[in-house]
mmCIF file of C-alpha atoms in Angstrom:
data_model
loop_
_atom_site.group_PDB
_atom_site.id
_atom_site.type_symbol
_atom_site.label_atom_id
_atom_site.label_comp_id
_atom_site.label_asym_id
_atom_site.label_seq_id
_atom_site.Cartn_x
_atom_site.Cartn_y
_atom_site.Cartn_z
ATOM 1 C CA UNK A 1 1.413 19.955 5.070
ATOM 2 C CA UNK A 2 -1.129 17.894 6.933
ATOM 3 C CA UNK A 3 -0.627 14.616 8.740
ATOM 4 C CA UNK A 4 -2.894 11.619 9.236
ATOM 5 C CA UNK A 5 -4.700 11.686 12.607
ATOM 6 C CA UNK A 6 -4.700 7.856 12.614
ATOM 7 C CA UNK A 7 -1.028 6.954 11.931
ATOM 8 C CA UNK A 8 0.706 10.384 11.809
ATOM 9 C CA UNK A 9 2.048 9.934 8.256
ATOM 10 C CA UNK A 10 1.933 12.664 5.614
ATOM 11 C CA UNK A 11 -1.388 13.107 3.768
ATOM 12 C CA UNK A 12 -1.219 13.308 -0.048
ATOM 13 C CA UNK A 13 -3.633 15.170 -2.378
ATOM 14 C CA UNK A 14 -5.943 13.151 -4.632
ATOM 15 C CA UNK A 15 -8.734 14.238 -6.972
ATOM 16 C CA UNK A 16 -11.803 12.025 -7.293
ATOM 17 C CA UNK A 17 -15.155 12.447 -9.025
ATOM 18 C CA UNK A 18 -16.646 13.370 -5.637
ATOM 19 C CA UNK A 19 -14.096 16.112 -4.943
ATOM 20 C CA UNK A 20 -10.572 16.723 -3.704
ATOM 21 C CA UNK A 21 -9.170 14.696 -0.827
ATOM 22 C CA UNK A 22 -6.073 14.302 1.287
ATOM 23 C CA UNK A 23 -5.309 10.603 1.689
ATOM 24 C CA UNK A 24 -2.931 8.556 3.807
ATOM 25 C CA UNK A 25 -1.021 6.053 1.657
ATOM 26 C CA UNK A 26 -0.339 3.909 4.704
ATOM 27 C CA UNK A 27 -3.633 3.415 6.570
ATOM 28 C CA UNK A 28 -6.169 4.601 3.947
ATOM 29 C CA UNK A 29 -7.531 7.589 5.913
ATOM 30 C CA UNK A 30 -9.244 10.193 3.680
ATOM 31 C CA UNK A 31 -10.108 13.827 4.381
ATOM 32 C CA UNK A 32 -12.183 15.901 1.944
ATOM 33 C CA UNK A 33 -10.765 19.378 1.283
ATOM 34 C CA UNK A 34 -12.435 22.528 0.025
ATOM 35 C CA UNK A 35 -10.486 23.446 -3.106
ATOM 36 C CA UNK A 36 -11.544 27.088 -2.716
ATOM 37 C CA UNK A 37 -9.949 27.336 0.744
ATOM 38 C CA UNK A 38 -7.183 24.750 0.631
ATOM 39 C CA UNK A 39 -4.617 24.582 -2.155
ATOM 40 C CA UNK A 40 -2.381 21.532 -2.309
ATOM 41 C CA UNK A 41 0.228 20.502 -4.832
ATOM 42 C CA UNK A 42 1.527 16.983 -5.168
ATOM 43 C CA UNK A 43 5.230 16.452 -5.679
ATOM 44 C CA UNK A 44 6.514 12.988 -6.563
ATOM 45 C CA UNK A 45 10.031 11.695 -6.867
ATOM 46 C CA UNK A 46 9.696 8.969 -9.480
ATOM 47 C CA UNK A 47 11.973 6.000 -9.923
ATOM 48 C CA UNK A 48 13.956 6.469 -13.131
ATOM 49 C CA UNK A 49 15.442 3.850 -15.414
ATOM 50 C CA UNK A 50 18.070 4.810 -17.975
ATOM 51 C CA UNK A 51 17.417 3.699 -21.552
ATOM 52 C CA UNK A 52 19.407 4.205 -24.734
ATOM 53 C CA UNK A 53 17.029 6.955 -25.806
ATOM 54 C CA UNK A 54 17.155 8.831 -22.478
ATOM 55 C CA UNK A 55 15.323 8.642 -19.168
ATOM 56 C CA UNK A 56 11.942 6.974 -18.800
ATOM 57 C CA UNK A 57 9.803 7.519 -15.709
ATOM 58 C CA UNK A 58 8.561 4.139 -14.544
ATOM 59 C CA UNK A 59 6.662 4.524 -11.264
ATOM 60 C CA UNK A 60 6.746 6.231 -7.915
ATOM 61 C CA UNK A 61 9.039 4.415 -5.487
ATOM 62 C CA UNK A 62 8.125 3.957 -1.818
ATOM 63 C CA UNK A 63 10.524 6.204 0.154
ATOM 64 C CA UNK A 64 11.141 3.662 2.948
ATOM 65 C CA UNK A 65 13.606 0.803 3.400
ATOM 66 C CA UNK A 66 12.439 -2.762 2.739
ATOM 67 C CA UNK A 67 12.839 -5.522 5.316
ATOM 68 C CA UNK A 68 12.194 -9.252 5.280
ATOM 69 C CA UNK A 69 9.166 -9.841 7.533
ATOM 70 C CA UNK A 70 5.962 -11.853 7.031
ATOM 71 C CA UNK A 71 2.752 -9.904 6.426
ATOM 72 C CA UNK A 72 0.033 -11.070 8.856
ATOM 73 C CA UNK A 73 -2.619 -10.538 6.165
ATOM 74 C CA UNK A 74 -1.206 -12.160 2.988
ATOM 75 C CA UNK A 75 1.991 -13.940 4.206
ATOM 76 C CA UNK A 76 4.196 -11.987 1.781
ATOM 77 C CA UNK A 77 7.795 -11.870 3.064
ATOM 78 C CA UNK A 78 8.726 -8.249 2.240
ATOM 79 C CA UNK A 79 7.556 -4.960 3.787
ATOM 80 C CA UNK A 80 8.503 -1.295 3.986
ATOM 81 C CA UNK A 81 9.707 -0.303 7.444
ATOM 82 C CA UNK A 82 9.671 2.893 9.528
ATOM 83 C CA UNK A 83 9.398 3.841 13.184
ATOM 84 C CA UNK A 84 7.461 6.308 15.286
ATOM 85 C CA UNK A 85 7.189 7.155 18.962
ATOM 86 C CA UNK A 86 4.121 6.361 21.072
ATOM 87 C CA UNK A 87 2.775 8.647 23.815
ATOM 88 C CA UNK A 88 5.167 7.111 26.358
ATOM 89 C CA UNK A 89 8.201 7.911 24.178
ATOM 90 C CA UNK A 90 8.809 4.295 23.145
ATOM 91 C CA UNK A 91 9.807 3.481 19.561
ATOM 92 C CA UNK A 92 7.128 1.523 17.684
ATOM 93 C CA UNK A 93 8.256 -0.328 14.512
ATOM 94 C CA UNK A 94 5.711 -0.036 11.668
ATOM 95 C CA UNK A 95 5.483 -2.073 8.460
ATOM 96 C CA UNK A 96 3.643 -1.853 5.120
ATOM 97 C CA UNK A 97 3.386 -4.995 2.975
ATOM 98 C CA UNK A 98 4.888 -4.594 -0.502
ATOM 99 C CA UNK A 99 2.178 -6.847 -1.955
ATOM 100 C CA UNK A 100 -1.196 -6.124 -0.287
ATOM 101 C CA UNK A 101 -0.256 -2.709 1.256
ATOM 102 C CA UNK A 102 -1.452 -3.826 4.745
ATOM 103 C CA UNK A 103 0.026 -1.662 7.540
ATOM 104 C CA UNK A 104 0.789 -3.073 10.979
ATOM 105 C CA UNK A 105 2.803 -2.310 14.103
ATOM 106 C CA UNK A 106 5.203 -4.663 15.825
ATOM 107 C CA UNK A 107 3.998 -5.237 19.368
ATOM 108 C CA UNK A 108 6.378 -6.141 22.211
#
């Protein structure tokens, strides 16, 4: 597993026409990987909805709790929330807008 050097979140594998990359779903950081040296598999836990005919996979669900807070970029009132520690050991609240995917930190 590799982590984003910008925001310290997990990097996910993605194939593009220009090659294979590890990307951060939170800040957009991308790192090109050499598929001959690095082997990555992507595992997703999809949201499932029960239907009469069985289970249908709808879409991947964000694995973070949602909170009511205004996005500074698009003014949407819902965001995913998580926390991390800064270098001084203080907890920094982080948010990702459910609409525009903007990521920001709450400053004291």
